[in-house]
Coordinates of C-alpha atoms in Angstrom, one line a residue:
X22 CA 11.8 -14.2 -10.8
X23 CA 13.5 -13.7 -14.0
X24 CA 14.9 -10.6 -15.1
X25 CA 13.1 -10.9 -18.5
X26 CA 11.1 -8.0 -19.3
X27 CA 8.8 -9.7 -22.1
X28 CA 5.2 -9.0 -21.3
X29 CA 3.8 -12.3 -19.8
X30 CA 0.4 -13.5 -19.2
X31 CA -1.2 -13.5 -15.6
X32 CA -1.3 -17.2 -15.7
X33 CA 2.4 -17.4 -16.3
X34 CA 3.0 -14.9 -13.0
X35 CA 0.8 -16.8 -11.1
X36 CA 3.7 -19.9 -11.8
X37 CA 6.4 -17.9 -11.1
X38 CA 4.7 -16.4 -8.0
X39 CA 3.7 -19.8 -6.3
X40 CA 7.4 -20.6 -7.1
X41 CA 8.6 -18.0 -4.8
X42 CA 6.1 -18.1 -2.6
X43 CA 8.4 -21.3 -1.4
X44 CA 10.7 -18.7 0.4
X45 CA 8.3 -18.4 3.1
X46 CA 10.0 -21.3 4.7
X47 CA 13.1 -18.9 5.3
X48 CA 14.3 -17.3 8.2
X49 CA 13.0 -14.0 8.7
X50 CA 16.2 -12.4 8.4
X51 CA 16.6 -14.3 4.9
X52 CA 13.4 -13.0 3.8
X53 CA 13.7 -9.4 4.1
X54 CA 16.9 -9.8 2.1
X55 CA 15.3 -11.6 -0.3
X56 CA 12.4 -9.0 -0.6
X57 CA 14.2 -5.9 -0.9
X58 CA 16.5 -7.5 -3.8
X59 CA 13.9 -6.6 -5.6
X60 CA 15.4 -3.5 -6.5
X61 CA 17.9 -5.2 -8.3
X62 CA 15.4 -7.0 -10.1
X63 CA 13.2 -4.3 -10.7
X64 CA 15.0 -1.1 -12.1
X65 CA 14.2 2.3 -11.3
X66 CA 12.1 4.0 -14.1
X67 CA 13.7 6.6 -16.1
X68 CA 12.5 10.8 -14.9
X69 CA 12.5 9.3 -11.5
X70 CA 15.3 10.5 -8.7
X71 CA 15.2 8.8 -5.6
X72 CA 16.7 10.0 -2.4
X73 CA 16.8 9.3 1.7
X74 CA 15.1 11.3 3.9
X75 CA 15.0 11.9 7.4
X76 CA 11.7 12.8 9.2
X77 CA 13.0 13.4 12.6
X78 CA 14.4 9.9 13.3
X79 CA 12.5 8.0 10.8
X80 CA 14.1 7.0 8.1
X81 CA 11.9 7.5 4.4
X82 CA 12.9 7.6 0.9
X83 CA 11.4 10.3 -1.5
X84 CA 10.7 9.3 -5.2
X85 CA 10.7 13.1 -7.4
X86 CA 9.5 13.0 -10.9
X87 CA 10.9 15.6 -13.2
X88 CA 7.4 17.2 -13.4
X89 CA 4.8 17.5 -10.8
X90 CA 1.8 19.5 -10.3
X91 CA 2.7 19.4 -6.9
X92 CA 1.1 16.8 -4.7
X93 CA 2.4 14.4 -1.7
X94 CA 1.8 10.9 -1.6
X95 CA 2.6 9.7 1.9
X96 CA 3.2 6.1 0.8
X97 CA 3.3 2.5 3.2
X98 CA 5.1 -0.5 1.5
X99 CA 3.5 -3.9 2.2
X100 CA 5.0 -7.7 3.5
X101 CA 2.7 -8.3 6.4
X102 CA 4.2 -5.7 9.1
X103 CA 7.5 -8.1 9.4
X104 CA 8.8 -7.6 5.8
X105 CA 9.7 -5.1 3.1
X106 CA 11.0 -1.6 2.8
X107 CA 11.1 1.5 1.0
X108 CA 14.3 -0.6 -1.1
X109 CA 11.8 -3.4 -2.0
X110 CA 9.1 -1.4 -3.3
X111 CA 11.5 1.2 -4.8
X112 CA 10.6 0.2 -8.3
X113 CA 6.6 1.0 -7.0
X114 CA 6.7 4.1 -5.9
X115 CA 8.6 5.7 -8.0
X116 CA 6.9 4.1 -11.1
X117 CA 3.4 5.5 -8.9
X118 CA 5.7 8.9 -8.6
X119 CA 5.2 9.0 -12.2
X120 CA 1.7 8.3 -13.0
X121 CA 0.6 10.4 -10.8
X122 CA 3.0 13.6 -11.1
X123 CA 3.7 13.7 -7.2
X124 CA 6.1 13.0 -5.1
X125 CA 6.0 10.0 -2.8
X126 CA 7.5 9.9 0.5
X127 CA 7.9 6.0 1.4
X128 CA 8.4 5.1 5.1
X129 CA 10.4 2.8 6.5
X130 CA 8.3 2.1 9.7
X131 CA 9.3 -0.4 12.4
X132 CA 8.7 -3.7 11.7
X133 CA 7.2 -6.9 14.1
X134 CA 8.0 -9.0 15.5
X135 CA 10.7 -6.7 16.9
X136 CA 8.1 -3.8 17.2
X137 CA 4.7 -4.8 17.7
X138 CA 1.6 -3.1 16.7
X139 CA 1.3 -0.2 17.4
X140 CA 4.3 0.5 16.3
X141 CA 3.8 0.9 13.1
X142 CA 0.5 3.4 13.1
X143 CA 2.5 5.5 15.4
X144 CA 5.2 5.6 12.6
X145 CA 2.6 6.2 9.9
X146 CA 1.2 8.9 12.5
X147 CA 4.4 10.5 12.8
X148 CA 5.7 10.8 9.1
X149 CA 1.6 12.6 8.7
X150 CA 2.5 15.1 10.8
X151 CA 6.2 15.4 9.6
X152 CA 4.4 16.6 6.2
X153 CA 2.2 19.0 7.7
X154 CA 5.0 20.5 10.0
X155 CA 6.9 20.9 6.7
X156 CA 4.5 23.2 5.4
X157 CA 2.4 20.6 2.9
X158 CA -1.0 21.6 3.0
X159 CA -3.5 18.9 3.7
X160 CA -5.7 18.8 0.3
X161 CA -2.4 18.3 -1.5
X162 CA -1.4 15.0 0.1
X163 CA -2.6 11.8 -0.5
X164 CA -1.6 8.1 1.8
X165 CA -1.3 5.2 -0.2
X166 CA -0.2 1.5 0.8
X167 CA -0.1 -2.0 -0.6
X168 CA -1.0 -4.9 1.3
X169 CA -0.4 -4.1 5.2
X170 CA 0.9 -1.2 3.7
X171 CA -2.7 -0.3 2.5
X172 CA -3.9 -1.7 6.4
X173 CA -1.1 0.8 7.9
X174 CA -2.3 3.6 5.5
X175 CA -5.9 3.2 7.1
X176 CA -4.8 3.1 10.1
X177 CA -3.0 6.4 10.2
X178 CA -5.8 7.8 8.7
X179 CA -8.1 7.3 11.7
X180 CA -5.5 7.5 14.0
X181 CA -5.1 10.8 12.8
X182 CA -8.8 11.6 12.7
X183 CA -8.8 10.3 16.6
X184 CA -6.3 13.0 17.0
X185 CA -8.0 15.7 15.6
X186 CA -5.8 15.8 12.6
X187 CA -7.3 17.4 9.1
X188 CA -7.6 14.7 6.6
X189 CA -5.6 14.2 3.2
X190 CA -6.8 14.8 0.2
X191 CA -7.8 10.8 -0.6
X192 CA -6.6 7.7 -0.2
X193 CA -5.4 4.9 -2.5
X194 CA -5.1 0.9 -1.7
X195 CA -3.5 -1.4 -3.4
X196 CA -5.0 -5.3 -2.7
X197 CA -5.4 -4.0 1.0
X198 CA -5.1 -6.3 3.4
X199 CA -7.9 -4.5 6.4
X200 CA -8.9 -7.0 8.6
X201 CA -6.2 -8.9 11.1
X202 CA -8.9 -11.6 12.2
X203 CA -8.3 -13.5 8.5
X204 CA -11.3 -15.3 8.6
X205 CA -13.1 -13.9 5.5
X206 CA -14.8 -15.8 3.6
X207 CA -12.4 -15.3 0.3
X208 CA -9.6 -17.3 2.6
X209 CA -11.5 -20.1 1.5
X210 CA -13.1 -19.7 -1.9
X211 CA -10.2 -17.7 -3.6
X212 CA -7.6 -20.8 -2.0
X213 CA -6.4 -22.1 -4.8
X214 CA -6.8 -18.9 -7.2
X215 CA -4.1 -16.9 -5.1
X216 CA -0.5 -18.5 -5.6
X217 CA 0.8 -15.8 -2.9
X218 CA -1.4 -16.0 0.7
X219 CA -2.5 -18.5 2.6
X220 CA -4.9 -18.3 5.5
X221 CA -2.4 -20.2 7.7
X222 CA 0.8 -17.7 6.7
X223 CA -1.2 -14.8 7.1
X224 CA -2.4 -15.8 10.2
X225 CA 0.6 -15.9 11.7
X226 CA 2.1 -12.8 10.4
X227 CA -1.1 -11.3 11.7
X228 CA 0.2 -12.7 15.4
X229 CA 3.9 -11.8 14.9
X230 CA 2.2 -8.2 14.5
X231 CA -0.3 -8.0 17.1
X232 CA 1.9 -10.0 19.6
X233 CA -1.5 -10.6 21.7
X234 CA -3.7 -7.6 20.7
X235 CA -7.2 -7.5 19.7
X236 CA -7.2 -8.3 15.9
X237 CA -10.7 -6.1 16.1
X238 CA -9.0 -2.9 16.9
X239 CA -9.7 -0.4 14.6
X240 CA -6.0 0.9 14.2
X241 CA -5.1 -2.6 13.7
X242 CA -8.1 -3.6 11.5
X243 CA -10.0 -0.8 10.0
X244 CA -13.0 -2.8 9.1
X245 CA -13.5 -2.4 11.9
X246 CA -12.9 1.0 13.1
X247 CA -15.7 4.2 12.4
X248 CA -14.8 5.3 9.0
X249 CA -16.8 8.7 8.9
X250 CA -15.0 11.7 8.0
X251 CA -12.2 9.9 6.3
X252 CA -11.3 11.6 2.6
X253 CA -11.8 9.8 -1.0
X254 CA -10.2 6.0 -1.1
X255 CA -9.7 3.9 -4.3
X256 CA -9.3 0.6 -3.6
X257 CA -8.3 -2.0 -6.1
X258 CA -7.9 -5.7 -5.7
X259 CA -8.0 -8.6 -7.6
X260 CA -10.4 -11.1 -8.5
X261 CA -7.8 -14.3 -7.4
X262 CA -7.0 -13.1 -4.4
X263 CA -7.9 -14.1 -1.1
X264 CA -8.1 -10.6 0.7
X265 CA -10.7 -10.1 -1.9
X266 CA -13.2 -9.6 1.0
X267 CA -11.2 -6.9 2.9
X268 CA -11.5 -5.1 0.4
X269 CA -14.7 -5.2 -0.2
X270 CA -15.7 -5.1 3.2
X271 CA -13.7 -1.7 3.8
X272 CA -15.5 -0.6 0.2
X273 CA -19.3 -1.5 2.0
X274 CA -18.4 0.2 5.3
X275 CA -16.9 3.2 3.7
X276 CA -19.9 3.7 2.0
X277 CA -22.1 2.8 4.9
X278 CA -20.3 5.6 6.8
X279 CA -20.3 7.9 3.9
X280 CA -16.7 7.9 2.5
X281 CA -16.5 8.5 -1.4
X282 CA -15.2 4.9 -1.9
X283 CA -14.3 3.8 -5.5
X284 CA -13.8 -0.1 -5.5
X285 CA -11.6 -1.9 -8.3
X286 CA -12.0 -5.8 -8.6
X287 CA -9.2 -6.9 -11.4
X288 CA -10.6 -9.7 -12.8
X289 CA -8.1 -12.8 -12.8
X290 CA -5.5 -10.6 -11.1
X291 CA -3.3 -11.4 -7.7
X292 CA -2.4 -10.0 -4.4
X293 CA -0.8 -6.6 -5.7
X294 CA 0.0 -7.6 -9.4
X295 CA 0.6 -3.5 -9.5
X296 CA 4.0 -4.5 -7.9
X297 CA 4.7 -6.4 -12.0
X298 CA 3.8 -3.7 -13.9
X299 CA 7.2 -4.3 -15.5
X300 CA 6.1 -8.1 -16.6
X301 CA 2.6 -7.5 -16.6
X302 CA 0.3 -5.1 -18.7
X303 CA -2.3 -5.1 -16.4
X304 CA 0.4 -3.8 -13.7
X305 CA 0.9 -1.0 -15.7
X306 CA -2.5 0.0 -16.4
X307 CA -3.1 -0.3 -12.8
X308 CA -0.7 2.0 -11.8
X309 CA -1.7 4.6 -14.5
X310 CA -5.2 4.5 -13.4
X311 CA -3.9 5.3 -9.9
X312 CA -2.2 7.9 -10.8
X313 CA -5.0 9.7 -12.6
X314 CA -7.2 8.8 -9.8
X315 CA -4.7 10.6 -7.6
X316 CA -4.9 13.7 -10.2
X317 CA -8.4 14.1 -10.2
X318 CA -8.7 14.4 -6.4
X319 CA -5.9 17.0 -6.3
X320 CA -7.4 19.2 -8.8
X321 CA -10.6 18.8 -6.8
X322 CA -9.2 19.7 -3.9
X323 CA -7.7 22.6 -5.1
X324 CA -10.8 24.1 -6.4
X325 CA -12.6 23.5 -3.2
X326 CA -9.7 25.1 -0.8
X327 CA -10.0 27.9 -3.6
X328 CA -13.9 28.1 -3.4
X329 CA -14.0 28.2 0.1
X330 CA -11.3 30.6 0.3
X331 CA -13.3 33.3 -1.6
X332 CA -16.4 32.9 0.9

């Protein structure tokens, strides 16, 4: 990608995009460099400080904005369980930071193959309860997650439900990716829209993660877990992509299990286009409506903690 910060047209990103999408062919190792030089490539905003933290042997970063209204996001990058890292989506979060005047604790959970699922919900698990042994109260955090990240932030939620956990405040998704079978039908009719996924590549990230697991279990796929109980979630996704029906399939069963679930489909846009906000105006507006999304719950649950608190 260039460093040019011209606003560019989705069609144009979709060029550069299938260009290096080429890097798939790299060794692993290779890869995860390549992904997290994306925080050279993508600067920092400006009112954002970003620092390490340490929740009792996992590693995270927080991303403070200068003002807050005092939410958590609990946030869980994306790059198919094997890749990425609070470094690669630095320029995310805290541009998400931001929009939504919190501040967003990215994890960096244990990756596959070299730790199999479920590694990685036991991670997301862990940094939850981190936050509430910390003292942040429930209704003021939110989970959020791109990608697997968006998968892993499901997970934890019903892993923590399983555990008799109090839920978060809400949850938002980014182009989730919710279902480790990959055998939607949007594989097939969104093909050649998406210049980022194919059902072959995610397939096999899918069996680098599970490493011989059931694909149907809930803490692996959520679509196919029992989502009662579970708090607010906006998903969005994009028209082009192929994990168009995970989302929408975790949208129906939400619903069906009656979640508040508030689907996004972004006409014309790719697998996590949030993640070009810099490039791409619809990126931005994404991440804004996020953000205000994220708002709006806290301020809800605020007044209902304070309702019930005067019963």
């Amino acid at each position: 990608m260039s460093n040019d910060r011209e606003a560019m047209s989705i069609a144009r990103l979709k060029e550069l995009v299938r260009e290096r999408s080429k890097r798939a062919e790299l060794p692993l190792a290779e890869r995860r460099k390549v992904m997290d030089g994306n925080a050279e490539m993508f600067p920092v905003p400006a009112g954002v400080t970003v620092t390490p933290a340490d929740l009792d042997g996992l590693k995270a970063e927080w991303a403070r904005p200068r003002e807050t209204d005092g939410a958590t996001v609990l946030y869980f990058h994306g790059g198919g369980y094997v890749l990425g890292s609070p470094v690669s989506h630095r320029h995310l979060t805290s541009r998400l930071a931001l929009a939504a005047r919190a501040n967003v604790l990215s994890v960096d959970y244990r990756l596959a193959p070299e730790h199999a699922f479920p590694a990685a919900v036991d991670d997301g698990l862990k940094a939850y309860r981190w936050l509430l042994g910390e003292g942040h109260a429930p209704e003021a955090i939110a989970l959020a997650g791109d990608s697997a990240g968006g998968g892993l932030a499901m997970a934890t939620l019903l892993a923590a439900k399983r555990d008799g956990l109090p839920m978060p405040m809400a949850a938002a998704l980014l182009s989730p990716w919710t279902d480790l079978t990959c055998d939607t039908g949007t594989y097939a009719s969104c093909a050649d829209a998406d210049p980022m996924i194919t059902q072959a590549g995610i397939k096999e990230l899918a069996a680098m993660y599970l490493a011989g697991a059931d694909p149907r279990q809930p803490l692996a796929s959520p679509n196919h877990g029992d989502l009662a109980g579970l708090p607010p979630l906006l998903i969005q996704v994009g028209s082009d992509e192929v994990l168009l029906d995970d989302a929408r399939d975790l949208d129906a069963r939400a619903r069906a299990a009656g979640v508040a679930a508030d689907l996004e489909i972004w006409d014309g846009m790719i697998h996590v286009w949030q993640a070009f906000y810099q490039m791409l105006p619809e990126g931005e507006r994404a991440i804004e409506r996020i953000g205000g999304w994220l708002a709006k719950q806290h301020t809800a649950a605020g007044h209902t903690r304070s309702g019930l608190a005067k019963v």
